[in-house]
C-alpha cells in the first residue's frame, strides 16, 4: 500500500477536540507558526485490481485562501507508475469535498474512466439524493456521480463488503451517514484506513474528541470506539486520511499488572 497526498488543509484550532478541550489536537499538532497543517491522504493498493481509496480535493485552492489546497494526486499516481485508467476500483470513505476532488473534471466527465466507484449508501442518500449536506458536493462532482451512476459504475454499499481479496469495506457511520473504513489485508498484515472516522493518532486514545465536520458526533464516537477496540484486540495499523505525514500508527496497550 502506498500513501499519496493530494495537498494540505490548515485546520482551525478548534477543529478537533472535546467541549472541555476544544483545541485538543491543535495543542499537540500545531507547527512552529501555530498552525495545524494536515495532509489530504489517498491510498493506493496494487493488486490484480488496482484500488485507490479516496480522491483528494482536486486541483483547487479553496477561496484562494491557501487553507485547503489540492492538486498533487495525479502526479503522485504517475510517480507510482500508474495512469488514472489503470485504476480499477475507487473506494471512497465519504463524499466530503477533500475526498472526491479528482472524481470528475470541470465538465463532469469521470477522470478515472475504468474504475468502479464504491460509496456507502448512506452518503449517497445524504449528499446526492437529499442534497441537504452542510458541506455539499461541488456541481461538477455531483454531475460526475450522476453520470457514473447512469453507466452502472457506482456500487452503493449498505453494510460490510469484501471489495477485492485484499480490501474490505467496514460500515463506519457518524462522520457522515454512510462513512466507510477500509481494511487492507495481506497475509497476516492488516491496516485499517480510517478515512475521517479518526483524524489523528491522538484520537485513537482520546475517543471523546470530535471533529467539527462530524455529522453525528455521538455515532462518530461509537464508530471510533468500535474500530479502535478492534485494532486493540486483533492488532494491525491504523491510518486516517489526515494523519500527520500519513504515518500509520499501532496501538500499544499497557494492560497493567
Ligand atoms: Zn477529510
Short mmCIF file of C-alpha atoms and ligand atoms in Angstrom, two decimals:
data_model
loop_
_atom_site.label_atom_id
_atom_site.label_comp_id
_atom_site.label_asym_id
_atom_site.label_seq_id
_atom_site.Cartn_x
_atom_site.Cartn_y
_atom_site.Cartn_z
CA UNK A 1 0.00 0.00 0.00
CA UNK A 2 1.24 3.49 -0.84
CA UNK A 3 0.01 6.70 0.81
CA UNK A 4 -0.39 9.62 -1.60
CA UNK A 5 -1.12 13.21 -0.57
CA UNK A 6 -3.16 15.46 -2.81
CA UNK A 7 -2.27 18.59 -0.80
CA UNK A 8 -2.94 20.04 2.62
CA UNK A 9 -5.53 21.58 4.92
CA UNK A 10 -4.82 24.23 7.54
CA UNK A 11 -7.33 23.28 10.20
CA UNK A 12 -8.96 25.71 12.59
CA UNK A 13 -7.52 25.46 16.13
CA UNK A 14 -10.81 24.10 17.47
CA UNK A 15 -11.38 21.63 14.63
CA UNK A 16 -10.64 18.50 16.70
CA UNK A 17 -11.27 18.35 20.43
CA UNK A 18 -13.86 17.92 23.16
CA UNK A 19 -16.23 20.53 24.63
CA UNK A 20 -13.88 20.76 27.63
CA UNK A 21 -10.74 20.87 25.49
CA UNK A 22 -11.77 22.18 22.05
CA UNK A 23 -8.19 22.73 20.86
CA UNK A 24 -7.03 19.28 22.00
CA UNK A 25 -5.45 18.20 18.72
CA UNK A 26 -4.18 21.64 17.81
CA UNK A 27 -2.31 21.96 21.11
CA UNK A 28 -0.34 18.81 20.23
CA UNK A 29 -0.03 19.07 16.45
CA UNK A 30 0.44 22.79 15.71
CA UNK A 31 3.70 23.68 13.97
CA UNK A 32 6.10 26.47 14.88
CA UNK A 33 3.75 29.04 13.31
CA UNK A 34 0.91 27.80 15.46
CA UNK A 35 -0.88 26.14 12.52
CA UNK A 36 -2.24 22.61 12.37
CA UNK A 37 -1.49 21.57 8.80
CA UNK A 38 -2.75 18.13 7.78
CA UNK A 39 -2.26 16.23 4.51
CA UNK A 40 -5.11 15.21 2.19
CA UNK A 41 -4.45 11.49 2.01
CA UNK A 42 -5.35 8.90 -0.61
CA UNK A 43 -4.16 5.29 -0.62
CA UNK A 44 -3.13 3.03 -3.48
CA UNK A 45 -3.40 -0.72 -3.06
CA UNK A 46 -1.94 -2.56 -6.05
CA UNK A 47 -3.15 -5.99 -6.97
CA UNK A 48 -4.91 -7.91 -9.67
CA UNK A 49 -7.26 -4.95 -9.46
CA UNK A 50 -5.69 -1.63 -8.51
CA UNK A 51 -7.62 0.12 -5.76
CA UNK A 52 -7.46 3.82 -4.94
CA UNK A 53 -9.03 4.84 -1.62
CA UNK A 54 -10.24 8.46 -1.83
CA UNK A 55 -9.56 11.12 -4.44
CA UNK A 56 -8.33 14.21 -2.58
CA UNK A 57 -9.51 17.78 -3.07
CA UNK A 58 -8.68 18.15 -6.75
CA UNK A 59 -6.80 20.97 -8.50
CA UNK A 60 -8.22 23.69 -6.29
CA UNK A 61 -7.25 26.29 -3.69
CA UNK A 62 -10.35 26.83 -1.56
CA UNK A 63 -11.36 30.50 -1.87
CA UNK A 64 -7.78 31.28 -2.91
CA UNK A 65 -7.03 31.44 0.80
CA UNK A 66 -4.37 28.73 0.91
CA UNK A 67 -6.16 26.91 3.71
CA UNK A 68 -7.21 23.88 1.64
CA UNK A 69 -5.11 23.16 -1.40
CA UNK A 70 -5.14 20.07 -3.61
CA UNK A 71 -3.61 19.19 -6.93
CA UNK A 72 -0.93 16.52 -6.41
CA UNK A 73 -2.82 13.23 -6.72
CA UNK A 74 -2.39 12.52 -10.44
CA UNK A 75 1.29 13.46 -10.21
CA UNK A 76 1.78 11.17 -7.22
CA UNK A 77 0.00 8.40 -9.06
CA UNK A 78 2.30 8.92 -12.06
CA UNK A 79 5.34 8.67 -9.78
CA UNK A 80 3.88 5.36 -8.57
CA UNK A 81 3.83 4.25 -12.22
CA UNK A 82 0.09 4.38 -12.84
CA UNK A 83 -2.28 6.39 -15.01
CA UNK A 84 -5.88 7.13 -13.97
CA UNK A 85 -7.12 4.49 -16.44
CA UNK A 86 -5.06 1.85 -14.59
CA UNK A 87 -7.26 2.23 -11.50
CA UNK A 88 -9.94 -0.48 -11.41
CA UNK A 89 -11.61 0.42 -8.12
CA UNK A 90 -12.14 3.79 -6.46
CA UNK A 91 -13.25 3.19 -2.86
CA UNK A 92 -14.49 6.39 -1.23
CA UNK A 93 -14.52 6.84 2.55
CA UNK A 94 -17.20 9.51 2.21
CA UNK A 95 -18.35 12.36 -0.02
CA UNK A 96 -16.81 15.43 1.62
CA UNK A 97 -15.03 17.71 -0.88
CA UNK A 98 -11.49 16.76 0.18
CA UNK A 99 -12.16 13.09 -0.66
CA UNK A 100 -13.85 13.29 -4.07
CA UNK A 101 -11.98 16.13 -5.79
CA UNK A 102 -10.49 14.13 -8.67
CA UNK A 103 -13.67 12.19 -9.45
CA UNK A 104 -14.50 14.32 -12.48
CA UNK A 105 -13.29 17.29 -14.49
CA UNK A 106 -14.97 20.70 -14.57
CA UNK A 107 -17.44 19.40 -17.19
CA UNK A 108 -18.49 16.46 -15.02
CA UNK A 109 -16.54 13.85 -17.02
CA UNK A 110 -15.06 10.98 -14.97
CA UNK A 111 -11.28 11.22 -14.52
CA UNK A 112 -10.94 7.53 -13.62
CA UNK A 113 -12.78 6.08 -16.61
CA UNK A 114 -12.15 2.37 -15.91
CA UNK A 115 -12.98 2.41 -12.22
CA UNK A 116 -15.96 1.01 -10.40
CA UNK A 117 -16.68 3.54 -7.64
CA UNK A 118 -17.73 2.25 -4.19
CA UNK A 119 -19.77 4.55 -1.92
CA UNK A 120 -21.65 3.97 1.34
CA UNK A 121 -25.36 4.15 0.54
CA UNK A 122 -25.97 6.48 3.50
CA UNK A 123 -23.66 9.02 1.88
CA UNK A 124 -25.39 8.67 -1.47
CA UNK A 125 -28.70 9.49 0.23
CA UNK A 126 -27.23 12.37 2.26
CA UNK A 127 -25.13 14.07 -0.42
CA UNK A 128 -26.74 13.13 -3.73
CA UNK A 129 -30.41 12.27 -3.17
CA UNK A 130 -31.49 14.64 -0.39
CA UNK A 131 -28.70 17.17 -1.04
CA UNK A 132 -29.03 18.75 2.39
CA UNK A 133 -25.43 18.19 3.45
CA UNK A 134 -23.77 21.04 5.36
CA UNK A 135 -20.72 20.52 3.13
CA UNK A 136 -22.39 19.94 -0.24
CA UNK A 137 -20.95 18.41 -3.39
CA UNK A 138 -19.45 20.76 -5.97
CA UNK A 139 -21.76 20.89 -9.04
CA UNK A 140 -19.22 19.20 -11.35
CA UNK A 141 -18.67 16.37 -8.84
CA UNK A 142 -22.42 15.88 -8.49
CA UNK A 143 -22.70 15.77 -12.30
CA UNK A 144 -19.91 13.17 -12.44
CA UNK A 145 -21.63 11.00 -9.83
CA UNK A 146 -24.93 11.12 -11.72
CA UNK A 147 -23.12 10.21 -14.95
CA UNK A 148 -21.24 7.32 -13.31
CA UNK A 149 -24.44 6.03 -11.73
CA UNK A 150 -26.20 6.03 -15.12
CA UNK A 151 -23.31 3.99 -16.56
CA UNK A 152 -23.59 1.41 -13.77
CA UNK A 153 -20.14 2.41 -12.50
CA UNK A 154 -21.22 3.07 -8.91
CA UNK A 155 -21.71 0.37 -6.28
CA UNK A 156 -23.64 1.52 -3.22
CA UNK A 157 -22.75 -0.34 -0.03
CA UNK A 158 -25.30 -0.93 2.74
CA UNK A 159 -23.05 -2.93 5.05
CA UNK A 160 -19.60 -4.52 5.23
CA UNK A 161 -18.36 -5.76 1.87
CA UNK A 162 -15.31 -7.59 0.53
CA UNK A 163 -14.36 -5.47 -2.49
CA UNK A 164 -11.22 -7.38 -3.51
CA UNK A 165 -9.35 -10.26 -1.81
CA UNK A 166 -7.25 -7.58 -0.04
CA UNK A 167 -9.71 -4.74 0.63
CA UNK A 168 -12.86 -4.92 2.77
CA UNK A 169 -15.30 -2.11 3.39
CA UNK A 170 -16.41 -1.68 7.01
CA UNK A 171 -19.53 0.34 7.69
CA UNK A 172 -18.45 3.30 9.87
CA UNK A 173 -21.24 5.88 10.11
CA UNK A 174 -21.07 9.10 12.11
CA UNK A 175 -18.60 11.44 10.46
CA UNK A 176 -21.06 11.13 7.58
CA UNK A 177 -24.11 8.84 7.43
CA UNK A 178 -22.54 6.33 5.04
CA UNK A 179 -18.88 6.70 6.01
CA UNK A 180 -16.62 3.73 5.21
CA UNK A 181 -13.43 2.42 6.76
CA UNK A 182 -11.37 0.12 4.52
CA UNK A 183 -9.46 -2.81 5.99
CA UNK A 184 -6.47 -3.77 3.87
CA UNK A 185 -5.02 -7.21 4.46
CA UNK A 186 -2.12 -9.16 3.09
CA UNK A 187 -1.23 -12.44 4.78
CA UNK A 188 -1.14 -11.71 8.50
CA UNK A 189 -0.61 -7.97 7.97
CA UNK A 190 -3.57 -5.69 8.31
CA UNK A 191 -4.17 -1.96 8.18
CA UNK A 192 -7.34 -0.06 8.84
CA UNK A 193 -7.81 3.02 6.65
CA UNK A 194 -9.95 5.20 8.89
CA UNK A 195 -10.97 7.86 6.37
CA UNK A 196 -12.15 10.72 8.59
CA UNK A 197 -13.53 8.47 11.34
CA UNK A 198 -10.21 9.14 13.10
CA UNK A 199 -8.29 12.32 12.18
CA UNK A 200 -5.06 11.87 14.07
CA UNK A 201 -3.31 9.21 16.15
CA UNK A 202 -4.21 11.01 19.38
CA UNK A 203 -7.90 10.46 18.60
CA UNK A 204 -7.30 6.69 18.84
CA UNK A 205 -6.97 7.18 22.61
CA UNK A 206 -8.87 10.45 23.06
CA UNK A 207 -12.13 8.92 21.90
CA UNK A 208 -14.18 11.90 23.09
CA UNK A 209 -12.50 14.25 20.65
CA UNK A 210 -14.90 15.08 17.83
CA UNK A 211 -14.21 16.76 14.51
CA UNK A 212 -16.08 19.96 13.67
CA UNK A 213 -17.42 18.32 10.50
CA UNK A 214 -18.76 15.16 12.19
CA UNK A 215 -22.39 14.99 11.04
CA UNK A 216 -23.42 12.88 14.07
CA UNK A 217 -20.92 13.23 16.91
CA UNK A 218 -22.46 10.53 19.11
CA UNK A 219 -22.48 7.96 16.33
CA UNK A 220 -18.99 9.04 15.22
CA UNK A 221 -17.70 8.33 18.73
CA UNK A 222 -19.37 4.91 18.81
CA UNK A 223 -17.79 4.05 15.47
CA UNK A 224 -14.38 5.30 16.56
CA UNK A 225 -14.52 3.22 19.72
CA UNK A 226 -15.72 0.12 17.87
CA UNK A 227 -12.84 0.07 15.40
CA UNK A 228 -10.12 1.26 17.78
CA UNK A 229 -11.12 -1.58 20.13
CA UNK A 230 -11.00 -3.97 17.18
CA UNK A 231 -7.43 -2.84 16.42
CA UNK A 232 -6.52 -3.32 20.08
CA UNK A 233 -7.87 -6.88 20.04
CA UNK A 234 -6.65 -8.00 16.65
CA UNK A 235 -3.56 -5.85 16.04
CA UNK A 236 -2.67 -4.03 12.86
CA UNK A 237 -2.05 -0.46 11.82
CA UNK A 238 -4.46 2.45 11.81
CA UNK A 239 -4.19 5.33 9.37
CA UNK A 240 -6.60 8.16 8.59
CA UNK A 241 -6.72 10.43 5.56
CA UNK A 242 -5.38 13.39 7.55
CA UNK A 243 -2.87 11.72 9.90
CA UNK A 244 0.26 13.92 10.03
CA UNK A 245 2.75 12.79 7.34
CA UNK A 246 0.29 9.96 6.55
CA UNK A 247 2.14 7.80 9.05
CA UNK A 248 0.29 4.70 10.23
CA UNK A 249 0.02 4.07 13.95
CA UNK A 250 -0.14 0.95 16.05
CA UNK A 251 -1.91 0.89 19.39
CA UNK A 252 0.40 -0.32 22.11
CA UNK A 253 -1.75 -1.14 25.07
CA UNK A 254 -0.44 -1.18 28.59
CA UNK A 255 -2.73 -3.60 30.36
CA UNK A 256 -1.16 -3.15 33.78
CA UNK A 257 -0.31 -5.94 36.17
ZN1 LIG B 1 -11.31 14.89 5.12
#
